[in-house]
PDB file of C-alpha atoms in Angstrom:
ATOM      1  CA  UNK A   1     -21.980 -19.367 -11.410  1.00  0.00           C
ATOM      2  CA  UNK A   2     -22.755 -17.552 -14.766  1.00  0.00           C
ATOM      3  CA  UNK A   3     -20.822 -18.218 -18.300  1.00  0.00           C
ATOM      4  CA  UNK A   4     -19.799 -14.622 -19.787  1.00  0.00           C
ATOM      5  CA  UNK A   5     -17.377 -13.523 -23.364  1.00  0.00           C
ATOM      6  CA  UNK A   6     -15.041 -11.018 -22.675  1.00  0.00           C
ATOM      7  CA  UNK A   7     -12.866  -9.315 -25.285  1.00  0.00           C
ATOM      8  CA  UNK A   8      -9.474  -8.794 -24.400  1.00  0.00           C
ATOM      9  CA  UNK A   9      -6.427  -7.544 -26.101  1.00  0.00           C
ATOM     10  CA  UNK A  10      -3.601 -10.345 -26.955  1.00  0.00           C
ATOM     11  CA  UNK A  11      -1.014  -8.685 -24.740  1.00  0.00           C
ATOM     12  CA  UNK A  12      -2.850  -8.203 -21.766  1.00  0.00           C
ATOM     13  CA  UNK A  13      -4.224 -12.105 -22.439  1.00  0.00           C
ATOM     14  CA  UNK A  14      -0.764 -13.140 -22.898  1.00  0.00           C
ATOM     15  CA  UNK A  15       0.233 -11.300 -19.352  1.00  0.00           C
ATOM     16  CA  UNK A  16      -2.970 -13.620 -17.958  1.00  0.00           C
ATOM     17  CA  UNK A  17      -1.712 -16.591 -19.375  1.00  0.00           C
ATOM     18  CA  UNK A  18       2.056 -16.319 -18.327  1.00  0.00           C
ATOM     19  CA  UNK A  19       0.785 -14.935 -14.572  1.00  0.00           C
ATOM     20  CA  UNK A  20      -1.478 -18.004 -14.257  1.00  0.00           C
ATOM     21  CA  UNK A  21       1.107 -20.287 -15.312  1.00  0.00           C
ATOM     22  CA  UNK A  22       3.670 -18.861 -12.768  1.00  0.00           C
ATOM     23  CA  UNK A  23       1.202 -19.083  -9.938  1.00  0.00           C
ATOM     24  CA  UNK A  24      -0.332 -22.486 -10.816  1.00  0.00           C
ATOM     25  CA  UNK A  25      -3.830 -21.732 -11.935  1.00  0.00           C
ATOM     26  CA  UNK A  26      -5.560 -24.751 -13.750  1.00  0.00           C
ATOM     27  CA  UNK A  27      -7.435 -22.479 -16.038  1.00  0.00           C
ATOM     28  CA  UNK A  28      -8.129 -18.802 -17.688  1.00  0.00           C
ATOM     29  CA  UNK A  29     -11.492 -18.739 -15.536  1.00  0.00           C
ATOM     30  CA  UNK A  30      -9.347 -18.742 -11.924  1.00  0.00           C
ATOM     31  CA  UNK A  31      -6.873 -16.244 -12.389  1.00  0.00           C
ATOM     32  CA  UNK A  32      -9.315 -13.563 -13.673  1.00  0.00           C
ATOM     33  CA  UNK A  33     -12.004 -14.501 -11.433  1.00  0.00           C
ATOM     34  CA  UNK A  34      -8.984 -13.942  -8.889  1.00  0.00           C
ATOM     35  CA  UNK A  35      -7.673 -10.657 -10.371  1.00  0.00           C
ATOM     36  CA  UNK A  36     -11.266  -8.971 -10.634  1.00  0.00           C
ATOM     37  CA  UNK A  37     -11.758  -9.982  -6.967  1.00  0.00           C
ATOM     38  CA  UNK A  38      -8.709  -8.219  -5.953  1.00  0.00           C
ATOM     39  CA  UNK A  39      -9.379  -5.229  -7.985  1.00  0.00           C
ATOM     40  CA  UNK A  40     -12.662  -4.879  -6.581  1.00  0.00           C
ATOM     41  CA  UNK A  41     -11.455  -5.084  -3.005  1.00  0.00           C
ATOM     42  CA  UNK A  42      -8.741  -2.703  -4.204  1.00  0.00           C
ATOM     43  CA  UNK A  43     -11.170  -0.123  -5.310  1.00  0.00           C
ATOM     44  CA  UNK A  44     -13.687  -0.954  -2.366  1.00  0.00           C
ATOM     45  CA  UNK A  45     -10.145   0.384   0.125  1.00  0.00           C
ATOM     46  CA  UNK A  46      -9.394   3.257  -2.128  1.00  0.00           C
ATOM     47  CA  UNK A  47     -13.131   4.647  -1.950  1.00  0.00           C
ATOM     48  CA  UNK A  48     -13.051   4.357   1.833  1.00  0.00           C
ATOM     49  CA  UNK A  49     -13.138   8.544   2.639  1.00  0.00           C
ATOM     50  CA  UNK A  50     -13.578   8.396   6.195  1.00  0.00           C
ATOM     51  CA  UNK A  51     -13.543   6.093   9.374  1.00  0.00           C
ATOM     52  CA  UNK A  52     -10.410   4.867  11.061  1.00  0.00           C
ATOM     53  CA  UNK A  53      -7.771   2.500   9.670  1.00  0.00           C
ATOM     54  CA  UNK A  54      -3.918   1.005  10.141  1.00  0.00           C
ATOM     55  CA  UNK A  55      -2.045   1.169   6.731  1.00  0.00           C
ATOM     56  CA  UNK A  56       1.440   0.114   5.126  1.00  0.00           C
ATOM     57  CA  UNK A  57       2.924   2.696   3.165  1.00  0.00           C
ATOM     58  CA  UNK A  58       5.743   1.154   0.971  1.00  0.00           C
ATOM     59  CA  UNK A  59       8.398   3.094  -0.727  1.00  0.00           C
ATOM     60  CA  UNK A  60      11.629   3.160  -2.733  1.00  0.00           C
ATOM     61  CA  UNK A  61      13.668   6.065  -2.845  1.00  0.00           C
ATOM     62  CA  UNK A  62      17.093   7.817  -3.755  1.00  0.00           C
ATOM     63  CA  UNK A  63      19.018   8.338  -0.727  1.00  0.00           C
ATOM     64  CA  UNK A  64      20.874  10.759  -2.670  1.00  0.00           C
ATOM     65  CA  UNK A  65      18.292  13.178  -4.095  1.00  0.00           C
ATOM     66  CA  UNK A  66      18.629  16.457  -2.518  1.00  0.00           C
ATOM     67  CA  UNK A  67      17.013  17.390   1.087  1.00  0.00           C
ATOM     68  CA  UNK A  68      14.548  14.103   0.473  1.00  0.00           C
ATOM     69  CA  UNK A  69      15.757  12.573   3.388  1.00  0.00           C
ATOM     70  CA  UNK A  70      15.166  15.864   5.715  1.00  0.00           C
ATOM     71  CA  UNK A  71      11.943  16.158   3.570  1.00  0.00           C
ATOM     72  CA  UNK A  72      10.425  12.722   4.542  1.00  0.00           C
ATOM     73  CA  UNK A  73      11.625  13.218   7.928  1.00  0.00           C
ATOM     74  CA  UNK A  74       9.586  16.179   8.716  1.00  0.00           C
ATOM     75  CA  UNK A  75       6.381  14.806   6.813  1.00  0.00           C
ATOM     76  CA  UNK A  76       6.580  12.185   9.621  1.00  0.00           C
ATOM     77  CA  UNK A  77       7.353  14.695  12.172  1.00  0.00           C
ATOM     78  CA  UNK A  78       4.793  16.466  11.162  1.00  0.00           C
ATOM     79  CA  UNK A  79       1.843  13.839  11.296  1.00  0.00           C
ATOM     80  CA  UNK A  80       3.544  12.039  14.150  1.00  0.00           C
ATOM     81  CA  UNK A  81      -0.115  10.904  15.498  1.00  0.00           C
ATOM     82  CA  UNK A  82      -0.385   8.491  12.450  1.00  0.00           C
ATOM     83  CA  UNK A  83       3.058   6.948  11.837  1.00  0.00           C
ATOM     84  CA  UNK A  84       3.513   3.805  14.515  1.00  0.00           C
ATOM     85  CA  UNK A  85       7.028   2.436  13.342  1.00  0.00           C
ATOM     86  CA  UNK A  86       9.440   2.944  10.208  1.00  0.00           C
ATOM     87  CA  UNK A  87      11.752  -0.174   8.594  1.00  0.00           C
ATOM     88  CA  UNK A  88      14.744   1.085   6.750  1.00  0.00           C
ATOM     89  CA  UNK A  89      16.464  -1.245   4.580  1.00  0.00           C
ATOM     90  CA  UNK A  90      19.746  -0.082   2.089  1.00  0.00           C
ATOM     91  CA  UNK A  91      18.904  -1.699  -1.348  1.00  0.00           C
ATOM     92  CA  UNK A  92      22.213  -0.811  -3.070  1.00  0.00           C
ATOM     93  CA  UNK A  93      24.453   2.073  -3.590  1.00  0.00           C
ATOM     94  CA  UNK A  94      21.717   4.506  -4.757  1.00  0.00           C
ATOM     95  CA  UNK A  95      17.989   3.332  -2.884  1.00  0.00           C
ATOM     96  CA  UNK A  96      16.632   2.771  -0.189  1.00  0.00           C
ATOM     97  CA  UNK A  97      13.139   1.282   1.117  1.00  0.00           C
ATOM     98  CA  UNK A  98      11.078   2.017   3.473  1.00  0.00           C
ATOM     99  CA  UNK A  99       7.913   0.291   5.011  1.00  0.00           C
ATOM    100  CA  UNK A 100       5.997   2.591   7.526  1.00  0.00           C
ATOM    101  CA  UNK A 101       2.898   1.694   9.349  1.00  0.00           C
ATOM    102  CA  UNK A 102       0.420   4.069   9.851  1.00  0.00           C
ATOM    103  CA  UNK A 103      -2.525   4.263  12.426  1.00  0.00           C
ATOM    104  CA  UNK A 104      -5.409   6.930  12.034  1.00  0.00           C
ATOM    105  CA  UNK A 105      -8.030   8.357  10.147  1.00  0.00           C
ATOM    106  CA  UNK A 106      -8.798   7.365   6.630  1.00  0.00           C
ATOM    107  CA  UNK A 107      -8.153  10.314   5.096  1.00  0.00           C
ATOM    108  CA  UNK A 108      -5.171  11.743   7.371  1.00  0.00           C
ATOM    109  CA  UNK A 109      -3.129   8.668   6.495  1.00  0.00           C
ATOM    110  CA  UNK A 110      -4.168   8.668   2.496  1.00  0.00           C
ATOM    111  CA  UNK A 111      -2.997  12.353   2.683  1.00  0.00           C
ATOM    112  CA  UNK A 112       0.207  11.674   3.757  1.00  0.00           C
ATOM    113  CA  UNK A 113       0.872   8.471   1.981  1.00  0.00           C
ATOM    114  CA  UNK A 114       0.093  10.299  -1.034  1.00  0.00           C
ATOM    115  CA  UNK A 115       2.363  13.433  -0.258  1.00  0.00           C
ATOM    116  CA  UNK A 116       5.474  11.055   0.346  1.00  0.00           C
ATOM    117  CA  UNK A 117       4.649   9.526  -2.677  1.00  0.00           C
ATOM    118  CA  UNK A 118       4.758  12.530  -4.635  1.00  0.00           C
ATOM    119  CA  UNK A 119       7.879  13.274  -3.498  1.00  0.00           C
ATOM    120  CA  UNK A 120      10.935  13.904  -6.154  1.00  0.00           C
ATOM    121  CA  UNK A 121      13.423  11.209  -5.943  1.00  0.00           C
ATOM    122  CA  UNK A 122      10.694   8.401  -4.601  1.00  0.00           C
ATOM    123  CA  UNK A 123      10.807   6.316  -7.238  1.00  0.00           C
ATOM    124  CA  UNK A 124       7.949   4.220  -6.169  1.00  0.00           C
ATOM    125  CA  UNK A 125       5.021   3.998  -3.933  1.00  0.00           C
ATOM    126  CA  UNK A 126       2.142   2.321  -2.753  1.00  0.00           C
ATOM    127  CA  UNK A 127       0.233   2.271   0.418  1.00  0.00           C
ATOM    128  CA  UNK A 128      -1.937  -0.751   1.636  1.00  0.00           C
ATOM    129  CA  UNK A 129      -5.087   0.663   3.946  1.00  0.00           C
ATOM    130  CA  UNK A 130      -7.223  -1.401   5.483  1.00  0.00           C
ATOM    131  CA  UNK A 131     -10.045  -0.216   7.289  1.00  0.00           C
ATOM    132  CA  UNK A 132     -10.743  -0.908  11.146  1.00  0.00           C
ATOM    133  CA  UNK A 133     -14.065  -1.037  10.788  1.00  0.00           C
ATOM    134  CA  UNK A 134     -14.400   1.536  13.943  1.00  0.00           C
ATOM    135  CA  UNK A 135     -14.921   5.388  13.776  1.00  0.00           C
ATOM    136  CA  UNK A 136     -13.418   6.287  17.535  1.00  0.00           C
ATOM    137  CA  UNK A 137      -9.969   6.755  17.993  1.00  0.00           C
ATOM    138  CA  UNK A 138      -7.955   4.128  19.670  1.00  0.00           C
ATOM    139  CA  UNK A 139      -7.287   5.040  23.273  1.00  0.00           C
ATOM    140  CA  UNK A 140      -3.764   4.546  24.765  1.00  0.00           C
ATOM    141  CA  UNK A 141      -3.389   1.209  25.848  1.00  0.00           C
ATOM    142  CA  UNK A 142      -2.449   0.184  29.410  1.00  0.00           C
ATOM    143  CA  UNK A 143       0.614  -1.749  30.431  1.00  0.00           C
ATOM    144  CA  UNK A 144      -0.260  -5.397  30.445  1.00  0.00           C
ATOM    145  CA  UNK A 145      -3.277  -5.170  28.313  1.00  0.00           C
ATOM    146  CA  UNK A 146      -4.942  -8.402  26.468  1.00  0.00           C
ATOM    147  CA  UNK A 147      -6.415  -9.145  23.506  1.00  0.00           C
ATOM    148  CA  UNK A 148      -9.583 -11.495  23.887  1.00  0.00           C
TER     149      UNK A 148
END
């Protein structure tokens, strides 16, 4: 293990210090040995371009905007290959969220998370991809398969 100085502004440091105080970390050293792990694994998944992958696409929206339903709706119509199941849960008067889980290429299911991201009256969005490590598509499985 190798000693290193970092400069860092007194906000962000104070964000640091309150995080690793709410999630127990002894020391300044754990948490952002911790935080630059995860952004390197976060930027490792977003430069994946290719290969095949399942995925969690996570998003808030208003129910109410105009035609977003219908407009969601036929982006997963439309790239029915990819999406595996949808859970809808009613937040309060106004949002809604929805978890989908996606199955496909890399780049298909980035494309799409991305487009119902962009879409007016989602109010947030991420998507979660993690690679299957396998570049053949996943044939249909048989009734009464197993997993060894």
């Amino acid at each position: 293990m190798q000693r290193i100085t970092i400069t860092i502004e007194d906000d962000l440091l104070t964000e640091i210090d309150a995080a690793a105080e709410a999630r127990g970390y002894q020391n300044r050293s754990e948490i952002i040995r911790d935080l630059a792990r995860a952004g390197l694994q976060q930027s490792a998944a977003d430069a994946v371009p290719s290969g095949q992958c399942v995925a969690a696409l996570v998003y808030v929206y208003d129910h109410a905007a105009r035609d977003l339903s219908k407009r969601l709706v036929q982006s997963f119509h439309g790239h029915h290959d990819l999406s595996l199941a949808t859970l809808h849960v009613h937040l309060d008067d106004d949002s809604c969220m929805e978890v989908t889980a996606l199955k496909g290429a890399s780049s298909e299911v980035r494309h799409l998370a991305e487009h119902v991201i962009a879409e007016r009256g989602v109010r947030y969005g991420r998507v979660v991809i993690i690679p299957t490590g396998s570049d053949k598509k996943t044939k249909a499985r048989k009734p009464g398969h197993r997993h060894d």
